[in-house]
mmCIF file with all atom_site columns, C-alpha atoms and ligand atoms in Angstrom:
data_model
loop_
_atom_site.group_PDB
_atom_site.id
_atom_site.type_symbol
_atom_site.label_atom_id
_atom_site.label_alt_id
_atom_site.label_comp_id
_atom_site.label_asym_id
_atom_site.label_entity_id
_atom_site.label_seq_id
_atom_site.pdbx_PDB_ins_code
_atom_site.Cartn_x
_atom_site.Cartn_y
_atom_site.Cartn_z
_atom_site.occupancy
_atom_site.B_iso_or_equiv
_atom_site.pdbx_formal_charge
_atom_site.auth_seq_id
_atom_site.auth_comp_id
_atom_site.auth_asym_id
_atom_site.auth_atom_id
_atom_site.pdbx_PDB_model_num
ATOM   1   C  CA  . MET A 1 1   ? -15.617 -13.395 0.081   1.00 0.00 ? 1   MET A CA  1
ATOM   2   C  CA  . ILE A 1 2   ? -14.749 -12.948 -3.587  1.00 0.00 ? 2   ILE A CA  1
ATOM   3   C  CA  . MET A 1 3   ? -12.495 -15.013 -5.815  1.00 0.00 ? 3   MET A CA  1
ATOM   4   C  CA  . ARG A 1 4   ? -10.199 -13.283 -8.246  1.00 0.00 ? 4   ARG A CA  1
ATOM   5   C  CA  . MET A 1 5   ? -8.904  -14.287 -11.662 1.00 0.00 ? 5   MET A CA  1
ATOM   6   C  CA  . GLY A 1 6   ? -5.374  -15.644 -11.850 1.00 0.00 ? 6   GLY A CA  1
ATOM   7   C  CA  . THR A 1 7   ? -2.486  -13.844 -13.550 1.00 0.00 ? 7   THR A CA  1
ATOM   8   C  CA  . GLN A 1 8   ? 0.216   -15.072 -15.906 1.00 0.00 ? 8   GLN A CA  1
ATOM   9   C  CA  . GLY A 1 9   ? 3.438   -13.626 -14.525 1.00 0.00 ? 9   GLY A CA  1
ATOM   10  C  CA  . ARG A 1 10  ? 5.147   -13.720 -11.143 1.00 0.00 ? 10  ARG A CA  1
ATOM   11  C  CA  . LEU A 1 11  ? 3.609   -11.311 -8.678  1.00 0.00 ? 11  LEU A CA  1
ATOM   12  C  CA  . GLN A 1 12  ? 5.568   -8.291  -7.517  1.00 0.00 ? 12  GLN A CA  1
ATOM   13  C  CA  . LEU A 1 13  ? 5.138   -6.829  -4.025  1.00 0.00 ? 13  LEU A CA  1
ATOM   14  C  CA  . THR A 1 14  ? 4.960   -3.178  -3.040  1.00 0.00 ? 14  THR A CA  1
ATOM   15  C  CA  . LEU A 1 15  ? 4.439   -1.285  0.198   1.00 0.00 ? 15  LEU A CA  1
ATOM   16  C  CA  . ALA A 1 16  ? 1.433   1.006   0.263   1.00 0.00 ? 16  ALA A CA  1
ATOM   17  C  CA  . LEU A 1 17  ? 0.299   3.351   3.005   1.00 0.00 ? 17  LEU A CA  1
ATOM   18  C  CA  . ILE A 1 18  ? -3.089  4.940   3.501   1.00 0.00 ? 18  ILE A CA  1
ATOM   19  C  CA  . LYS A 1 19  ? -2.114  8.111   5.281   1.00 0.00 ? 19  LYS A CA  1
ATOM   20  C  CA  . PRO A 1 20  ? -3.700  9.801   8.336   1.00 0.00 ? 20  PRO A CA  1
ATOM   21  C  CA  . ASP A 1 21  ? -5.683  12.343  6.268   1.00 0.00 ? 21  ASP A CA  1
ATOM   22  C  CA  . VAL A 1 22  ? -7.689  9.388   4.915   1.00 0.00 ? 22  VAL A CA  1
ATOM   23  C  CA  . THR A 1 23  ? -7.949  7.066   7.918   1.00 0.00 ? 23  THR A CA  1
ATOM   24  C  CA  . ARG A 1 24  ? -9.824  9.752   9.847   1.00 0.00 ? 24  ARG A CA  1
ATOM   25  C  CA  . VAL A 1 25  ? -12.540 10.038  7.155   1.00 0.00 ? 25  VAL A CA  1
ATOM   26  C  CA  . PRO A 1 26  ? -14.350 6.686   7.006   1.00 0.00 ? 26  PRO A CA  1
ATOM   27  C  CA  . TYR A 1 27  ? -16.041 7.051   3.610   1.00 0.00 ? 27  TYR A CA  1
ATOM   28  C  CA  . VAL A 1 28  ? -12.804 8.094   1.895   1.00 0.00 ? 28  VAL A CA  1
ATOM   29  C  CA  . PHE A 1 29  ? -10.949 5.264   3.633   1.00 0.00 ? 29  PHE A CA  1
ATOM   30  C  CA  . GLU A 1 30  ? -13.548 2.769   2.342   1.00 0.00 ? 30  GLU A CA  1
ATOM   31  C  CA  . ALA A 1 31  ? -13.477 4.235   -1.185  1.00 0.00 ? 31  ALA A CA  1
ATOM   32  C  CA  . ILE A 1 32  ? -9.686  3.894   -1.406  1.00 0.00 ? 32  ILE A CA  1
ATOM   33  C  CA  . LYS A 1 33  ? -9.774  0.305   -0.127  1.00 0.00 ? 33  LYS A CA  1
ATOM   34  C  CA  . GLN A 1 34  ? -12.444 -0.473  -2.711  1.00 0.00 ? 34  GLN A CA  1
ATOM   35  C  CA  . ARG A 1 35  ? -10.289 1.109   -5.422  1.00 0.00 ? 35  ARG A CA  1
ATOM   36  C  CA  . ILE A 1 36  ? -7.387  -1.168  -4.432  1.00 0.00 ? 36  ILE A CA  1
ATOM   37  C  CA  . ILE A 1 37  ? -9.625  -4.227  -4.908  1.00 0.00 ? 37  ILE A CA  1
ATOM   38  C  CA  . ASP A 1 38  ? -11.190 -2.879  -8.129  1.00 0.00 ? 38  ASP A CA  1
ATOM   39  C  CA  . GLU A 1 39  ? -7.694  -2.390  -9.562  1.00 0.00 ? 39  GLU A CA  1
ATOM   40  C  CA  . GLN A 1 40  ? -7.034  -6.117  -8.979  1.00 0.00 ? 40  GLN A CA  1
ATOM   41  C  CA  . PHE A 1 41  ? -4.400  -5.756  -6.305  1.00 0.00 ? 41  PHE A CA  1
ATOM   42  C  CA  . LEU A 1 42  ? -4.085  -8.620  -3.858  1.00 0.00 ? 42  LEU A CA  1
ATOM   43  C  CA  . VAL A 1 43  ? -3.655  -7.600  -0.236  1.00 0.00 ? 43  VAL A CA  1
ATOM   44  C  CA  . VAL A 1 44  ? -0.930  -9.787  1.226   1.00 0.00 ? 44  VAL A CA  1
ATOM   45  C  CA  . ARG A 1 45  ? -0.707  -8.085  4.629   1.00 0.00 ? 45  ARG A CA  1
ATOM   46  C  CA  . SER A 1 46  ? -2.694  -5.279  6.218   1.00 0.00 ? 46  SER A CA  1
ATOM   47  C  CA  . LYS A 1 47  ? -2.133  -3.549  9.527   1.00 0.00 ? 47  LYS A CA  1
ATOM   48  C  CA  . GLU A 1 48  ? -3.067  -0.309  11.259  1.00 0.00 ? 48  GLU A CA  1
ATOM   49  C  CA  . VAL A 1 49  ? -0.117  1.498   12.765  1.00 0.00 ? 49  VAL A CA  1
ATOM   50  C  CA  . ARG A 1 50  ? 0.179   4.649   14.804  1.00 0.00 ? 50  ARG A CA  1
ATOM   51  C  CA  . LEU A 1 51  ? 3.609   6.068   14.041  1.00 0.00 ? 51  LEU A CA  1
ATOM   52  C  CA  . ARG A 1 52  ? 5.577   8.162   16.480  1.00 0.00 ? 52  ARG A CA  1
ATOM   53  C  CA  . GLN A 1 53  ? 7.357   11.194  15.101  1.00 0.00 ? 53  GLN A CA  1
ATOM   54  C  CA  . LYS A 1 54  ? 10.780  9.519   15.438  1.00 0.00 ? 54  LYS A CA  1
ATOM   55  C  CA  . GLN A 1 55  ? 9.574   6.674   13.199  1.00 0.00 ? 55  GLN A CA  1
ATOM   56  C  CA  . THR A 1 56  ? 8.150   9.008   10.564  1.00 0.00 ? 56  THR A CA  1
ATOM   57  C  CA  . GLU A 1 57  ? 11.430  10.949  10.568  1.00 0.00 ? 57  GLU A CA  1
ATOM   58  C  CA  . LYS A 1 58  ? 13.253  7.709   9.878   1.00 0.00 ? 58  LYS A CA  1
ATOM   59  C  CA  . PHE A 1 59  ? 10.833  6.564   7.179   1.00 0.00 ? 59  PHE A CA  1
ATOM   60  C  CA  . TYR A 1 60  ? 11.158  9.889   5.319   1.00 0.00 ? 60  TYR A CA  1
ATOM   61  C  CA  . GLU A 1 61  ? 14.887  10.322  6.017   1.00 0.00 ? 61  GLU A CA  1
ATOM   62  C  CA  . GLU A 1 62  ? 15.612  10.943  2.287   1.00 0.00 ? 62  GLU A CA  1
ATOM   63  C  CA  . HIS A 1 63  ? 13.594  14.178  2.527   1.00 0.00 ? 63  HIS A CA  1
ATOM   64  C  CA  . ARG A 1 64  ? 15.321  15.586  5.645   1.00 0.00 ? 64  ARG A CA  1
ATOM   65  C  CA  . GLY A 1 65  ? 16.217  19.238  5.085   1.00 0.00 ? 65  GLY A CA  1
ATOM   66  C  CA  . LYS A 1 66  ? 13.522  19.867  2.458   1.00 0.00 ? 66  LYS A CA  1
ATOM   67  C  CA  . PHE A 1 67  ? 11.062  22.663  3.147   1.00 0.00 ? 67  PHE A CA  1
ATOM   68  C  CA  . PHE A 1 68  ? 8.155   20.243  3.634   1.00 0.00 ? 68  PHE A CA  1
ATOM   69  C  CA  . TYR A 1 69  ? 9.997   17.735  5.868   1.00 0.00 ? 69  TYR A CA  1
ATOM   70  C  CA  . ASN A 1 70  ? 8.762   18.986  9.254   1.00 0.00 ? 70  ASN A CA  1
ATOM   71  C  CA  . ARG A 1 71  ? 5.180   19.255  8.162   1.00 0.00 ? 71  ARG A CA  1
ATOM   72  C  CA  . LEU A 1 72  ? 5.383   15.825  6.520   1.00 0.00 ? 72  LEU A CA  1
ATOM   73  C  CA  . VAL A 1 73  ? 6.714   14.008  9.590   1.00 0.00 ? 73  VAL A CA  1
ATOM   74  C  CA  . THR A 1 74  ? 4.279   15.822  11.905  1.00 0.00 ? 74  THR A CA  1
ATOM   75  C  CA  . PHE A 1 75  ? 1.374   14.956  9.615   1.00 0.00 ? 75  PHE A CA  1
ATOM   76  C  CA  . MET A 1 76  ? 2.363   11.285  9.392   1.00 0.00 ? 76  MET A CA  1
ATOM   77  C  CA  . ALA A 1 77  ? 2.474   11.098  13.201  1.00 0.00 ? 77  ALA A CA  1
ATOM   78  C  CA  . SER A 1 78  ? -0.921  12.805  13.570  1.00 0.00 ? 78  SER A CA  1
ATOM   79  C  CA  . GLY A 1 79  ? -3.154  9.727   13.328  1.00 0.00 ? 79  GLY A CA  1
ATOM   80  C  CA  . PRO A 1 80  ? -3.404  6.104   12.268  1.00 0.00 ? 80  PRO A CA  1
ATOM   81  C  CA  . THR A 1 81  ? -1.855  4.848   9.031   1.00 0.00 ? 81  THR A CA  1
ATOM   82  C  CA  . GLN A 1 82  ? -2.974  1.669   7.263   1.00 0.00 ? 82  GLN A CA  1
ATOM   83  C  CA  . ALA A 1 83  ? 0.094   -0.207  6.038   1.00 0.00 ? 83  ALA A CA  1
ATOM   84  C  CA  . LEU A 1 84  ? -0.386  -2.708  3.215   1.00 0.00 ? 84  LEU A CA  1
ATOM   85  C  CA  . ILE A 1 85  ? 1.704   -5.159  1.262   1.00 0.00 ? 85  ILE A CA  1
ATOM   86  C  CA  . LEU A 1 86  ? 0.104   -5.265  -2.182  1.00 0.00 ? 86  LEU A CA  1
ATOM   87  C  CA  . ALA A 1 87  ? 0.731   -7.876  -4.869  1.00 0.00 ? 87  ALA A CA  1
ATOM   88  C  CA  . HIS A 1 88  ? 0.204   -7.443  -8.602  1.00 0.00 ? 88  HIS A CA  1
ATOM   89  C  CA  . GLU A 1 89  ? 2.128   -8.446  -11.718 1.00 0.00 ? 89  GLU A CA  1
ATOM   90  C  CA  . ASP A 1 90  ? 3.573   -4.939  -11.894 1.00 0.00 ? 90  ASP A CA  1
ATOM   91  C  CA  . ALA A 1 91  ? 2.708   -3.755  -8.394  1.00 0.00 ? 91  ALA A CA  1
ATOM   92  C  CA  . ILE A 1 92  ? 5.235   -0.957  -7.877  1.00 0.00 ? 92  ILE A CA  1
ATOM   93  C  CA  . LYS A 1 93  ? 4.565   0.929   -11.111 1.00 0.00 ? 93  LYS A CA  1
ATOM   94  C  CA  . ARG A 1 94  ? 0.855   0.112   -11.196 1.00 0.00 ? 94  ARG A CA  1
ATOM   95  C  CA  . TRP A 1 95  ? 0.190   1.308   -7.633  1.00 0.00 ? 95  TRP A CA  1
ATOM   96  C  CA  . ARG A 1 96  ? 1.991   4.582   -8.332  1.00 0.00 ? 96  ARG A CA  1
ATOM   97  C  CA  . GLU A 1 97  ? -0.147  5.034   -11.454 1.00 0.00 ? 97  GLU A CA  1
ATOM   98  C  CA  . VAL A 1 98  ? -3.352  4.414   -9.497  1.00 0.00 ? 98  VAL A CA  1
ATOM   99  C  CA  . MET A 1 99  ? -2.203  6.873   -6.781  1.00 0.00 ? 99  MET A CA  1
ATOM   100 C  CA  . GLY A 1 100 ? -1.249  9.589   -9.254  1.00 0.00 ? 100 GLY A CA  1
ATOM   101 C  CA  . PRO A 1 101 ? 1.538   12.175  -9.014  1.00 0.00 ? 101 PRO A CA  1
ATOM   102 C  CA  . THR A 1 102 ? 2.753   13.509  -5.663  1.00 0.00 ? 102 THR A CA  1
ATOM   103 C  CA  . LYS A 1 103 ? 1.543   17.081  -5.907  1.00 0.00 ? 103 LYS A CA  1
ATOM   104 C  CA  . VAL A 1 104 ? -2.182  17.192  -5.340  1.00 0.00 ? 104 VAL A CA  1
ATOM   105 C  CA  . TYR A 1 105 ? -2.862  20.730  -6.508  1.00 0.00 ? 105 TYR A CA  1
ATOM   106 C  CA  . ARG A 1 106 ? -1.579  19.911  -9.983  1.00 0.00 ? 106 ARG A CA  1
ATOM   107 C  CA  . THR A 1 107 ? -2.827  16.317  -9.982  1.00 0.00 ? 107 THR A CA  1
ATOM   108 C  CA  . LYS A 1 108 ? -6.409  17.463  -9.389  1.00 0.00 ? 108 LYS A CA  1
ATOM   109 C  CA  . TYR A 1 109 ? -6.278  18.967  -12.906 1.00 0.00 ? 109 TYR A CA  1
ATOM   110 C  CA  . GLU A 1 110 ? -3.889  16.622  -14.667 1.00 0.00 ? 110 GLU A CA  1
ATOM   111 C  CA  . ALA A 1 111 ? -4.999  13.236  -13.297 1.00 0.00 ? 111 ALA A CA  1
ATOM   112 C  CA  . PRO A 1 112 ? -8.333  13.795  -11.536 1.00 0.00 ? 112 PRO A CA  1
ATOM   113 C  CA  . ASP A 1 113 ? -9.320  10.106  -11.569 1.00 0.00 ? 113 ASP A CA  1
ATOM   114 C  CA  . THR A 1 114 ? -6.306  8.963   -9.575  1.00 0.00 ? 114 THR A CA  1
ATOM   115 C  CA  . ILE A 1 115 ? -6.509  8.463   -5.796  1.00 0.00 ? 115 ILE A CA  1
ATOM   116 C  CA  . ARG A 1 116 ? -4.514  11.611  -5.076  1.00 0.00 ? 116 ARG A CA  1
ATOM   117 C  CA  . GLY A 1 117 ? -6.403  13.563  -7.746  1.00 0.00 ? 117 GLY A CA  1
ATOM   118 C  CA  . THR A 1 118 ? -9.728  12.538  -6.211  1.00 0.00 ? 118 THR A CA  1
ATOM   119 C  CA  . TYR A 1 119 ? -9.027  12.464  -2.467  1.00 0.00 ? 119 TYR A CA  1
ATOM   120 C  CA  . GLY A 1 120 ? -5.790  14.378  -1.831  1.00 0.00 ? 120 GLY A CA  1
ATOM   121 C  CA  . LEU A 1 121 ? -6.145  17.499  0.306   1.00 0.00 ? 121 LEU A CA  1
ATOM   122 C  CA  . THR A 1 122 ? -2.768  19.231  -0.126  1.00 0.00 ? 122 THR A CA  1
ATOM   123 C  CA  . ASP A 1 123 ? 0.681   18.440  -1.513  1.00 0.00 ? 123 ASP A CA  1
ATOM   124 C  CA  . THR A 1 124 ? 1.573   16.974  1.904   1.00 0.00 ? 124 THR A CA  1
ATOM   125 C  CA  . ARG A 1 125 ? -1.770  15.402  2.824   1.00 0.00 ? 125 ARG A CA  1
ATOM   126 C  CA  . ASN A 1 126 ? -1.948  13.388  -0.368  1.00 0.00 ? 126 ASN A CA  1
ATOM   127 C  CA  . ALA A 1 127 ? -3.822  10.281  0.783   1.00 0.00 ? 127 ALA A CA  1
ATOM   128 C  CA  . THR A 1 128 ? -1.429  7.427   0.015   1.00 0.00 ? 128 THR A CA  1
ATOM   129 C  CA  . HIS A 1 129 ? 2.175   6.308   -0.313  1.00 0.00 ? 129 HIS A CA  1
ATOM   130 C  CA  . GLY A 1 130 ? 3.740   3.799   -2.659  1.00 0.00 ? 130 GLY A CA  1
ATOM   131 C  CA  . SER A 1 131 ? 7.295   2.489   -2.941  1.00 0.00 ? 131 SER A CA  1
ATOM   132 C  CA  . ASP A 1 132 ? 9.124   3.766   -6.009  1.00 0.00 ? 132 ASP A CA  1
ATOM   133 C  CA  . ALA A 1 133 ? 11.474  0.848   -6.848  1.00 0.00 ? 133 ALA A CA  1
ATOM   134 C  CA  . GLU A 1 134 ? 12.286  -2.789  -5.988  1.00 0.00 ? 134 GLU A CA  1
ATOM   135 C  CA  . ASP A 1 135 ? 14.884  -1.890  -3.346  1.00 0.00 ? 135 ASP A CA  1
ATOM   136 C  CA  . THR A 1 136 ? 12.720  0.702   -1.587  1.00 0.00 ? 136 THR A CA  1
ATOM   137 C  CA  . ALA A 1 137 ? 9.746   -1.691  -1.694  1.00 0.00 ? 137 ALA A CA  1
ATOM   138 C  CA  . THR A 1 138 ? 11.845  -4.305  0.124   1.00 0.00 ? 138 THR A CA  1
ATOM   139 C  CA  . GLN A 1 139 ? 13.194  -1.808  2.680   1.00 0.00 ? 139 GLN A CA  1
ATOM   140 C  CA  . GLU A 1 140 ? 9.830   -0.177  3.339   1.00 0.00 ? 140 GLU A CA  1
ATOM   141 C  CA  . THR A 1 141 ? 8.101   -3.545  3.685   1.00 0.00 ? 141 THR A CA  1
ATOM   142 C  CA  . LYS A 1 142 ? 10.681  -4.475  6.358   1.00 0.00 ? 142 LYS A CA  1
ATOM   143 C  CA  . PHE A 1 143 ? 10.090  -1.156  8.103   1.00 0.00 ? 143 PHE A CA  1
ATOM   144 C  CA  . PHE A 1 144 ? 6.352   -1.776  8.506   1.00 0.00 ? 144 PHE A CA  1
ATOM   145 C  CA  . PHE A 1 145 ? 6.274   -5.586  8.546   1.00 0.00 ? 145 PHE A CA  1
ATOM   146 C  CA  . PRO A 1 146 ? 9.537   -6.775  10.159  1.00 0.00 ? 146 PRO A CA  1
ATOM   147 C  CA  . GLU A 1 147 ? 7.901   -10.174 10.766  1.00 0.00 ? 147 GLU A CA  1
ATOM   148 C  CA  . PHE A 1 148 ? 7.136   -10.696 7.062   1.00 0.00 ? 148 PHE A CA  1
ATOM   149 C  CA  . CYS A 1 149 ? 9.484   -13.069 5.262   1.00 0.00 ? 149 CYS A CA  1
ATOM   150 C  CA  . ARG A 1 150 ? 9.531   -12.297 1.566   1.00 0.00 ? 150 ARG A CA  1
ATOM   151 C  CA  . LYS A 1 151 ? 11.367  -15.475 0.627   1.00 0.00 ? 151 LYS A CA  1
ATOM   152 C  CA  . THR A 1 152 ? 8.887   -17.720 2.442   1.00 0.00 ? 152 THR A CA  1
ATOM   153 C  CA  . TRP A 1 153 ? 5.973   -15.842 0.923   1.00 0.00 ? 153 TRP A CA  1
ATOM   154 C  CA  . TYR A 1 154 ? 7.321   -16.370 -2.596  1.00 0.00 ? 154 TYR A CA  1
ATOM   155 C  CA  . GLU A 1 155 ? 7.912   -20.067 -1.900  1.00 0.00 ? 155 GLU A CA  1
ATOM   156 C  CA  . LYS A 1 156 ? 4.726   -20.902 -0.041  1.00 0.00 ? 156 LYS A CA  1
ATOM   157 C  CA  . GLU A 1 157 ? 2.072   -18.393 -1.038  1.00 0.00 ? 157 GLU A CA  1
ATOM   158 C  CA  . GLU A 1 158 ? 2.891   -16.660 -4.316  1.00 0.00 ? 158 GLU A CA  1
ATOM   159 C  CA  . PRO A 1 159 ? 1.927   -19.605 -6.580  1.00 0.00 ? 159 PRO A CA  1
ATOM   160 C  CA  . ALA A 1 160 ? -1.587  -19.797 -5.107  1.00 0.00 ? 160 ALA A CA  1
ATOM   161 C  CA  . PHE A 1 161 ? -1.942  -16.008 -5.159  1.00 0.00 ? 161 PHE A CA  1
ATOM   162 C  CA  . ARG A 1 162 ? -0.871  -15.962 -8.788  1.00 0.00 ? 162 ARG A CA  1
ATOM   163 C  CA  . ARG A 1 163 ? -3.454  -18.607 -9.680  1.00 0.00 ? 163 ARG A CA  1
ATOM   164 C  CA  . GLY A 1 164 ? -6.133  -16.585 -7.928  1.00 0.00 ? 164 GLY A CA  1
ATOM   165 C  CA  . GLN A 1 165 ? -6.721  -19.294 -5.312  1.00 0.00 ? 165 GLN A CA  1
ATOM   166 C  CA  . VAL A 1 166 ? -7.393  -16.714 -2.658  1.00 0.00 ? 166 VAL A CA  1
ATOM   167 C  CA  . ILE A 1 167 ? -10.332 -15.407 -0.744  1.00 0.00 ? 167 ILE A CA  1
ATOM   168 C  CA  . PHE A 1 168 ? -10.785 -11.760 0.113   1.00 0.00 ? 168 PHE A CA  1
ATOM   169 C  CA  . HIS A 1 169 ? -11.601 -11.120 3.780   1.00 0.00 ? 169 HIS A CA  1
ATOM   170 C  CA  . LYS A 1 170 ? -13.320 -7.770  3.702   1.00 0.00 ? 170 LYS A CA  1
ATOM   171 C  CA  . LYS A 1 171 ? -13.292 -6.972  7.411   1.00 0.00 ? 171 LYS A CA  1
ATOM   172 C  CA  . GLU A 1 172 ? -9.568  -7.644  7.827   1.00 0.00 ? 172 GLU A CA  1
ATOM   173 C  CA  . PHE A 1 173 ? -8.909  -6.238  4.341   1.00 0.00 ? 173 PHE A CA  1
ATOM   174 C  CA  . VAL A 1 174 ? -6.613  -9.058  3.348   1.00 0.00 ? 174 VAL A CA  1
ATOM   175 C  CA  . HIS A 1 175 ? -6.497  -11.917 0.822   1.00 0.00 ? 175 HIS A CA  1
ATOM   176 C  CA  . ARG A 1 176 ? -5.697  -15.397 2.108   1.00 0.00 ? 176 ARG A CA  1
ATOM   177 C  CA  . ILE A 1 177 ? -5.182  -18.683 0.314   1.00 0.00 ? 177 ILE A CA  1
ATOM   178 C  CA  . SER A 1 178 ? -8.530  -20.446 0.113   1.00 0.00 ? 178 SER A CA  1
ATOM   179 C  CA  . ALA A 1 179 ? -8.948  -23.622 2.171   1.00 0.00 ? 179 ALA A CA  1
ATOM   180 C  CA  . SER A 1 180 ? -10.234 -25.598 -0.838  1.00 0.00 ? 180 SER A CA  1
ATOM   181 C  CA  . SER A 1 181 ? -7.065  -24.885 -2.836  1.00 0.00 ? 181 SER A CA  1
ATOM   182 C  CA  . GLN A 1 182 ? -4.878  -25.828 0.164   1.00 0.00 ? 182 GLN A CA  1
ATOM   183 C  CA  . GLU A 1 183 ? -6.579  -29.226 0.299   1.00 0.00 ? 183 GLU A CA  1
ATOM   184 C  CA  . GLN A 1 184 ? -5.014  -30.047 -3.063  1.00 0.00 ? 184 GLN A CA  1
ATOM   185 C  CA  . TRP A 1 185 ? -1.619  -30.150 -1.373  1.00 0.00 ? 185 TRP A CA  1
ATOM   186 C  CA  . TRP A 1 186 ? -2.481  -32.766 1.246   1.00 0.00 ? 186 TRP A CA  1
HETATM 187 P  P1  . ADP B 2 .   ? 5.882   10.299  -3.307  1.00 0.00 ? 1   ADP B P1  1
HETATM 188 O  O1  . ADP B 2 .   ? 5.080   10.095  -2.026  1.00 0.00 ? 1   ADP B O1  1
HETATM 189 O  O2  . ADP B 2 .   ? 5.004   10.510  -4.492  1.00 0.00 ? 1   ADP B O2  1
HETATM 190 O  O3  . ADP B 2 .   ? 6.937   9.239   -3.520  1.00 0.00 ? 1   ADP B O3  1
HETATM 191 P  P2  . ADP B 2 .   ? 8.049   12.064  -2.441  1.00 0.00 ? 1   ADP B P2  1
HETATM 192 O  O4  . ADP B 2 .   ? 8.808   10.828  -2.064  1.00 0.00 ? 1   ADP B O4  1
HETATM 193 O  O5  . ADP B 2 .   ? 8.729   13.052  -3.315  1.00 0.00 ? 1   ADP B O5  1
HETATM 194 O  O6  . ADP B 2 .   ? 6.654   11.690  -3.130  1.00 0.00 ? 1   ADP B O6  1
HETATM 195 O  O7  . ADP B 2 .   ? 7.605   12.829  -1.125  1.00 0.00 ? 1   ADP B O7  1
HETATM 196 C  C1  . ADP B 2 .   ? 7.175   12.145  0.023   1.00 0.00 ? 1   ADP B C1  1
HETATM 197 C  C2  . ADP B 2 .   ? 5.956   12.844  0.589   1.00 0.00 ? 1   ADP B C2  1
HETATM 198 O  O8  . ADP B 2 .   ? 6.318   14.156  1.008   1.00 0.00 ? 1   ADP B O8  1
HETATM 199 C  C3  . ADP B 2 .   ? 4.829   13.085  -0.415  1.00 0.00 ? 1   ADP B C3  1
HETATM 200 O  O9  . ADP B 2 .   ? 3.974   11.971  -0.611  1.00 0.00 ? 1   ADP B O9  1
HETATM 201 C  C4  . ADP B 2 .   ? 4.089   14.230  0.237   1.00 0.00 ? 1   ADP B C4  1
HETATM 202 O  O10 . ADP B 2 .   ? 3.292   13.789  1.338   1.00 0.00 ? 1   ADP B O10 1
HETATM 203 C  C5  . ADP B 2 .   ? 5.249   15.072  0.768   1.00 0.00 ? 1   ADP B C5  1
HETATM 204 N  N1  . ADP B 2 .   ? 5.689   16.080  -0.217  1.00 0.00 ? 1   ADP B N1  1
HETATM 205 C  C6  . ADP B 2 .   ? 6.469   15.854  -1.296  1.00 0.00 ? 1   ADP B C6  1
HETATM 206 N  N2  . ADP B 2 .   ? 6.691   16.979  -2.007  1.00 0.00 ? 1   ADP B N2  1
HETATM 207 C  C7  . ADP B 2 .   ? 6.027   17.959  -1.359  1.00 0.00 ? 1   ADP B C7  1
HETATM 208 C  C8  . ADP B 2 .   ? 5.859   19.374  -1.578  1.00 0.00 ? 1   ADP B C8  1
HETATM 209 N  N3  . ADP B 2 .   ? 6.415   19.981  -2.623  1.00 0.00 ? 1   ADP B N3  1
HETATM 210 N  N4  . ADP B 2 .   ? 5.096   20.066  -0.709  1.00 0.00 ? 1   ADP B N4  1
HETATM 211 C  C9  . ADP B 2 .   ? 4.526   19.469  0.364   1.00 0.00 ? 1   ADP B C9  1
HETATM 212 N  N5  . ADP B 2 .   ? 4.653   18.137  0.651   1.00 0.00 ? 1   ADP B N5  1
HETATM 213 C  C10 . ADP B 2 .   ? 5.390   17.386  -0.198  1.00 0.00 ? 1   ADP B C10 1
HETATM 214 MG MG1 . MG  B 3 .   ? 8.661   8.795   -2.470  1.00 0.00 ? 2   MG  B MG1 1
#
């Protein structure tokens, strides 16, 4: 259990996925989770999902018809995916920077220290996903976490998360508001 420093601005949320190429290799999976924590992201929700092909087709609908679409949706249905809601002051942009560019073959040379540059296998099997804008972050969060209420989270949890009054639960890979900080509200 580790405390984290607070931040100044309002936290932004993004949807991150750790894709099936990673979840099947335990040491890579652990290294990427550690990188998320090292980069000061807060993990608001975390869940393992096993997507069926129909769901992956829907999630990647914008790419239907592209040459890589079939291999992408088959790959995403090939094993477990870890879905995460990450919080950070600039979560959407920052997570995409930490992931690195989409195309692994080029990224290995141009941004070798990024997650995709380090752990990506091919342009399709590129380790992680991150939402690319506010509206897609909201939509994609709903897709994976239909039970998550953004508005309630911002009202009830964001202030404590922003102040760093959270504890990291390593096994569940999630941050939760610490009991001692909740006591202040009684
Ligand atoms: P990103 O995941 O960086 O937002 P895109 O939305 O363009 O990238 O593509 C979605 C996913 O489709 C990528 O993460 C990757 O798995 C796959 N993909 C994209 N472009 C290619 C390509 N040229 N060749 C093979 N797979 C690709
Ligand atoms: Mg994309």
